[in-house]
Amino acid sequence: YGAKVVITPMGVEPEDPMSHYSVAKKIAETTKNSFYVNQYNNSDNPERHYRTTGPEIWSQMGGEIDVFVGGAGTG
């Protein structure tokens, strides 16, 4: 599909120019018709889950949830 994979080092501070945060920002700044999602500091991220993901889970479970285990990550 023409994707370009950019490898960044692990274990660097977020402010480091080689961090995946900094590299992603730079790519968004220099790539036409792109934007930086900023999932960790974008209030729309948890808001969308509150308004859509939560109700979807509740509906699919018929309001009968005994236990919920959730993982968090970037993937």
GROMACS .gro file of N, CA, C and O in nm:
model
  300
    1TYR      N    1   0.080  -0.120   0.000
    1TYR     CA    2   0.000   0.000   0.000
    1TYR      C    3   0.085   0.126   0.000
    1TYR      O    4   0.032   0.236   0.010
    2GLY      N    5   0.214   0.114   0.000
    2GLY     CA    6   0.301   0.230  -0.007
    2GLY      C    7   0.334   0.293   0.126
    2GLY      O    8   0.383   0.406   0.130
    3ALA      N    9   0.306   0.224   0.237
    3ALA     CA   10   0.338   0.280   0.368
    3ALA      C   11   0.488   0.289   0.388
    3ALA      O   12   0.564   0.208   0.338
    4LYS      N   13   0.529   0.388   0.464
    4LYS     CA   14   0.670   0.404   0.500
    4LYS      C   15   0.681   0.378   0.650
    4LYS      O   16   0.610   0.439   0.730
    5VAL      N   17   0.767   0.285   0.688
    5VAL     CA   18   0.789   0.253   0.830
    5VAL      C   19   0.908   0.334   0.878
    5VAL      O   20   1.014   0.334   0.816
    6VAL      N   21   0.888   0.404   0.990
    6VAL     CA   22   0.995   0.484   1.050
    6VAL      C   23   1.028   0.421   1.185
    6VAL      O   24   0.943   0.415   1.273
    7ILE      N   25   1.149   0.376   1.201
    7ILE     CA   26   1.195   0.314   1.325
    7ILE      C   27   1.255   0.423   1.415
    7ILE      O   28   1.340   0.499   1.371
    8THR      N   29   1.209   0.428   1.540
    8THR     CA   30   1.263   0.523   1.637
    8THR      C   31   1.320   0.445   1.756
    8THR      O   32   1.273   0.335   1.785
    9PRO      N   33   1.416   0.502   1.825
    9PRO     CA   34   1.476   0.431   1.938
    9PRO      C   35   1.383   0.425   2.058
    9PRO      O   36   1.302   0.515   2.080
   10MET      N   37   1.397   0.319   2.137
   10MET     CA   38   1.322   0.306   2.261
   10MET      C   39   1.405   0.366   2.375
   10MET      O   40   1.526   0.379   2.364
   11GLY      N   41   1.337   0.403   2.482
   11GLY     CA   42   1.408   0.446   2.601
   11GLY      C   43   1.459   0.589   2.597
   11GLY      O   44   1.544   0.625   2.678
   12VAL      N   45   1.413   0.669   2.503
   12VAL     CA   46   1.453   0.809   2.502
   12VAL      C   47   1.339   0.894   2.560
   12VAL      O   48   1.223   0.854   2.555
   13GLU      N   49   1.373   1.007   2.615
   13GLU     CA   50   1.273   1.095   2.673
   13GLU      C   51   1.179   1.147   2.564
   13GLU      O   52   1.221   1.165   2.449
   14PRO      N   53   1.053   1.172   2.599
   14PRO     CA   54   0.957   1.221   2.498
   14PRO      C   55   1.002   1.348   2.426
   14PRO      O   56   0.969   1.368   2.310
   15GLU      N   57   1.081   1.432   2.494
   15GLU     CA   58   1.127   1.558   2.434
   15GLU      C   59   1.245   1.538   2.339
   15GLU      O   60   1.279   1.628   2.263
   16ASP      N   61   1.306   1.421   2.343
   16ASP     CA   62   1.421   1.392   2.256
   16ASP      C   63   1.375   1.399   2.111
   16ASP      O   64   1.270   1.346   2.075
   17PRO      N   65   1.451   1.464   2.024
   17PRO     CA   66   1.412   1.475   1.883
   17PRO      C   67   1.396   1.341   1.812
   17PRO      O   68   1.329   1.333   1.710
   18MET      N   69   1.454   1.234   1.867
   18MET     CA   70   1.443   1.102   1.806
   18MET      C   71   1.330   1.018   1.865
   18MET      O   72   1.306   0.907   1.820
   19SER      N   73   1.261   1.069   1.968
   19SER     CA   74   1.151   0.993   2.029
   19SER      C   75   1.037   0.976   1.929
   19SER      O   76   1.022   1.055   1.835
   20HIS      N   77   0.957   0.873   1.950
   20HIS     CA   78   0.846   0.852   1.855
   20HIS      C   79   0.747   0.968   1.859
   20HIS      O   80   0.685   0.999   1.759
   21TYR      N   81   0.734   1.035   1.973
   21TYR     CA   82   0.646   1.153   1.981
   21TYR      C   83   0.699   1.264   1.891
   21TYR      O   84   0.625   1.321   1.810
   22SER      N   85   0.827   1.296   1.908
   22SER     CA   86   0.887   1.405   1.831
   22SER      C   87   0.889   1.373   1.682
   22SER      O   88   0.861   1.460   1.599
   23VAL      N   89   0.924   1.249   1.649
   23VAL     CA   90   0.929   1.210   1.508
   23VAL      C   91   0.790   1.216   1.445
   23VAL      O   92   0.772   1.267   1.335
   24ALA      N   93   0.689   1.170   1.517
   24ALA     CA   94   0.552   1.176   1.465
   24ALA      C   95   0.507   1.320   1.442
   24ALA      O   96   0.445   1.352   1.340
   25LYS      N   97   0.538   1.408   1.538
   25LYS     CA   98   0.503   1.550   1.522
   25LYS      C   99   0.570   1.608   1.398
   25LYS      O  100   0.508   1.680   1.320
   26LYS      N  101   0.699   1.576   1.381
   26LYS     CA  102   0.774   1.629   1.268
   26LYS      C  103   0.718   1.577   1.136
   26LYS      O  104   0.705   1.652   1.039
   27ILE      N  105   0.685   1.450   1.132
   27ILE     CA  106   0.626   1.393   1.010
   27ILE      C  107   0.495   1.464   0.977
   27ILE      O  108   0.469   1.500   0.862
   28ALA      N  109   0.412   1.487   1.078
   28ALA     CA  110   0.284   1.555   1.055
   28ALA      C  111   0.305   1.698   1.007
   28ALA      O  112   0.230   1.747   0.921
   29GLU      N  113   0.407   1.765   1.062
   29GLU     CA  114   0.435   1.903   1.021
   29GLU      C  115   0.486   1.913   0.878
   29GLU      O  116   0.463   2.013   0.811
   30THR      N  117   0.553   1.810   0.832
   30THR     CA  118   0.617   1.816   0.701
   30THR      C  119   0.546   1.735   0.593
   30THR      O  120   0.594   1.730   0.479
   31THR      N  121   0.436   1.672   0.627
   31THR     CA  122   0.362   1.590   0.531
   31THR      C  123   0.230   1.657   0.498
   31THR      O  124   0.148   1.682   0.586
   32LYS      N  125   0.210   1.683   0.372
   32LYS     CA  126   0.088   1.748   0.325
   32LYS      C  127  -0.035   1.663   0.360
   32LYS      O  128  -0.030   1.540   0.353
   33ASN      N  129  -0.143   1.728   0.398
   33ASN     CA  130  -0.272   1.664   0.429
   33ASN      C  131  -0.261   1.562   0.543
   33ASN      O  132  -0.324   1.456   0.540
   34SER      N  133  -0.181   1.592   0.643
   34SER     CA  134  -0.169   1.504   0.759
   34SER      C  135  -0.190   1.585   0.886
   34SER      O  136  -0.191   1.709   0.884
   35PHE      N  137  -0.206   1.514   0.998
   35PHE     CA  138  -0.218   1.581   1.127
   35PHE      C  139  -0.166   1.488   1.235
   35PHE      O  140  -0.160   1.367   1.217
   36TYR      N  141  -0.128   1.547   1.347
   36TYR     CA  142  -0.075   1.473   1.461
   36TYR      C  143  -0.191   1.447   1.556
   36TYR      O  144  -0.251   1.540   1.610
   37VAL      N  145  -0.225   1.321   1.577
   37VAL     CA  146  -0.341   1.286   1.659
   37VAL      C  147  -0.321   1.323   1.805
   37VAL      O  148  -0.413   1.367   1.871
   38ASN      N  149  -0.201   1.305   1.857
   38ASN     CA  150  -0.170   1.341   1.996
   38ASN      C  151  -0.265   1.271   2.094
   38ASN      O  152  -0.329   1.334   2.178
   39GLN      N  153  -0.272   1.140   2.086
   39GLN     CA  154  -0.371   1.063   2.162
   39GLN      C  155  -0.361   1.080   2.313
   39GLN      O  156  -0.460   1.066   2.384
   40TYR      N  157  -0.242   1.108   2.365
   40TYR     CA  158  -0.226   1.116   2.510
   40TYR      C  159  -0.271   1.250   2.567
   40TYR      O  160  -0.302   1.261   2.685
   41ASN      N  161  -0.273   1.354   2.486
   41ASN     CA  162  -0.312   1.487   2.534
   41ASN      C  163  -0.430   1.544   2.459
   41ASN      O  164  -0.457   1.663   2.465
   42ASN      N  165  -0.502   1.460   2.390
   42ASN     CA  166  -0.617   1.503   2.312
   42ASN      C  167  -0.743   1.462   2.387
   42ASN      O  168  -0.774   1.343   2.398
   43SER      N  169  -0.816   1.559   2.440
   43SER     CA  170  -0.934   1.528   2.521
   43SER      C  171  -1.043   1.455   2.443
   43SER      O  172  -1.129   1.391   2.502
   44ASP      N  173  -1.038   1.463   2.310
   44ASP     CA  174  -1.135   1.390   2.229
   44ASP      C  175  -1.117   1.239   2.241
   44ASP      O  176  -1.211   1.163   2.221
   45ASN      N  177  -0.995   1.194   2.274
   45ASN     CA  178  -0.967   1.050   2.283
   45ASN      C  179  -1.052   0.983   2.391
   45ASN      O  180  -1.133   0.895   2.359
   46PRO      N  181  -1.040   1.021   2.519
   46PRO     CA  182  -1.124   0.955   2.620
   46PRO      C  183  -1.272   0.990   2.604
   46PRO      O  184  -1.359   0.908   2.635
   47GLU      N  185  -1.300   1.107   2.552
   47GLU     CA  186  -1.441   1.147   2.533
   47GLU      C  187  -1.511   1.054   2.435
   47GLU      O  188  -1.626   1.015   2.455
   48ARG      N  189  -1.443   1.017   2.326
   48ARG     CA  190  -1.504   0.927   2.227
   48ARG      C  191  -1.531   0.790   2.290
   48ARG      O  192  -1.634   0.728   2.262
   49HIS      N  193  -1.440   0.741   2.373
   49HIS     CA  194  -1.463   0.612   2.439
   49HIS      C  195  -1.580   0.622   2.535
   49HIS      O  196  -1.661   0.530   2.545
   50TYR      N  197  -1.590   0.733   2.605
   50TYR     CA  198  -1.700   0.754   2.699
   50TYR      C  199  -1.834   0.752   2.625
   50TYR      O  200  -1.931   0.692   2.669
   51ARG      N  201  -1.837   0.819   2.510
   51ARG     CA  202  -1.962   0.832   2.434
   51ARG      C  203  -1.993   0.713   2.343
   51ARG      O  204  -2.108   0.693   2.306
   52THR      N  205  -1.891   0.637   2.303
   52THR     CA  206  -1.917   0.529   2.207
   52THR      C  207  -1.876   0.391   2.257
   52THR      O  208  -1.957   0.298   2.255
   53THR      N  209  -1.752   0.375   2.300
   53THR     CA  210  -1.704   0.242   2.339
   53THR      C  211  -1.778   0.188   2.460
   53THR      O  212  -1.821   0.072   2.461
   54GLY      N  213  -1.791   0.270   2.563
   54GLY     CA  214  -1.862   0.227   2.684
   54GLY      C  215  -2.005   0.183   2.657
   54GLY      O  216  -2.044   0.070   2.692
   55PRO      N  217  -2.085   0.267   2.592
   55PRO     CA  218  -2.222   0.226   2.560
   55PRO      C  219  -2.228   0.102   2.469
   55PRO      O  220  -2.318   0.020   2.482
   56GLU      N  221  -2.132   0.088   2.378
   56GLU     CA  222  -2.130  -0.030   2.291
   56GLU      C  223  -2.108  -0.157   2.373
   56GLU      O  224  -2.179  -0.257   2.354
   57ILE      N  225  -2.011  -0.153   2.464
   57ILE     CA  226  -1.986  -0.269   2.549
   57ILE      C  227  -2.108  -0.299   2.635
   57ILE      O  228  -2.151  -0.414   2.647
   58TRP      N  229  -2.165  -0.197   2.696
   58TRP     CA  230  -2.284  -0.213   2.781
   58TRP      C  231  -2.399  -0.277   2.703
   58TRP      O  232  -2.464  -0.371   2.749
   59SER      N  233  -2.421  -0.229   2.582
   59SER     CA  234  -2.529  -0.281   2.498
   59SER      C  235  -2.503  -0.426   2.459
   59SER      O  236  -2.593  -0.511   2.467
   60GLN      N  237  -2.381  -0.456   2.416
   60GLN     CA  238  -2.350  -0.592   2.374
   60GLN      C  239  -2.358  -0.692   2.489
   60GLN      O  240  -2.386  -0.809   2.467
   61MET      N  241  -2.338  -0.645   2.611
   61MET     CA  242  -2.345  -0.733   2.728
   61MET      C  243  -2.485  -0.735   2.789
   61MET      O  244  -2.507  -0.801   2.890
   62GLY      N  245  -2.578  -0.664   2.726
   62GLY     CA  246  -2.715  -0.662   2.776
   62GLY      C  247  -2.725  -0.604   2.918
   62GLY      O  248  -2.815  -0.638   2.993
   63GLY      N  249  -2.631  -0.516   2.954
   63GLY     CA  250  -2.633  -0.455   3.085
   63GLY      C  251  -2.595  -0.551   3.197
   63GLY      O  252  -2.620  -0.523   3.314
   64GLU      N  253  -2.539  -0.665   3.163
   64GLU     CA  254  -2.503  -0.769   3.261
   64GLU      C  255  -2.352  -0.791   3.261
   64GLU      O  256  -2.302  -0.888   3.205
   65ILE      N  257  -2.279  -0.701   3.322
   65ILE     CA  258  -2.134  -0.714   3.326
   65ILE      C  259  -2.093  -0.756   3.467
   65ILE      O  260  -2.117  -0.685   3.564
   66ASP      N  261  -2.032  -0.874   3.479
   66ASP     CA  262  -1.982  -0.924   3.607
   66ASP      C  263  -1.842  -0.872   3.634
   66ASP      O  264  -1.810  -0.827   3.744
   67VAL      N  265  -1.756  -0.883   3.534
   67VAL     CA  266  -1.616  -0.846   3.548
   67VAL      C  267  -1.572  -0.779   3.419
   67VAL      O  268  -1.613  -0.821   3.311
   68PHE      N  269  -1.489  -0.680   3.432
   68PHE     CA  270  -1.433  -0.614   3.315
   68PHE      C  271  -1.282  -0.605   3.333
   68PHE      O  272  -1.235  -0.556   3.435
   69VAL      N  273  -1.208  -0.656   3.237
   69VAL     CA  274  -1.062  -0.646   3.238
   69VAL      C  275  -1.024  -0.572   3.111
   69VAL      O  276  -1.062  -0.613   3.001
   70GLY      N  277  -0.953  -0.463   3.126
   70GLY     CA  278  -0.916  -0.384   3.009
   70GLY      C  279  -0.767  -0.359   3.004
   70GLY      O  280  -0.705  -0.338   3.107
   71GLY      N  281  -0.713  -0.363   2.887
   71GLY     CA  282  -0.573  -0.331   2.867
   71GLY      C  283  -0.562  -0.193   2.804
   71GLY      O  284  -0.654  -0.149   2.736
   72ALA      N  285  -0.455  -0.128   2.827
   72ALA     CA  286  -0.433   0.004   2.767
   72ALA      C  287  -0.301   0.004   2.693
   72ALA      O  288  -0.204  -0.054   2.739
   73GLY      N  289  -0.302   0.065   2.579
   73GLY     CA  290  -0.179   0.071   2.500
   73GLY      C  291  -0.200   0.154   2.378
   73GLY      O  292  -0.308   0.209   2.356
   74THR      N  293  -0.100   0.163   2.296
   74THR     CA  294  -0.110   0.245   2.177
   74THR      C  295  -0.160   0.168   2.057
   74THR      O  296  -0.190   0.226   1.954
   75GLY      N  297  -0.169   0.037   2.068
   75GLY     CA  298  -0.209  -0.045   1.953
   75GLY      C  299  -0.355  -0.062   1.946
   75GLY      O  300  -0.414  -0.105   1.853
   0.00000   0.00000   0.00000
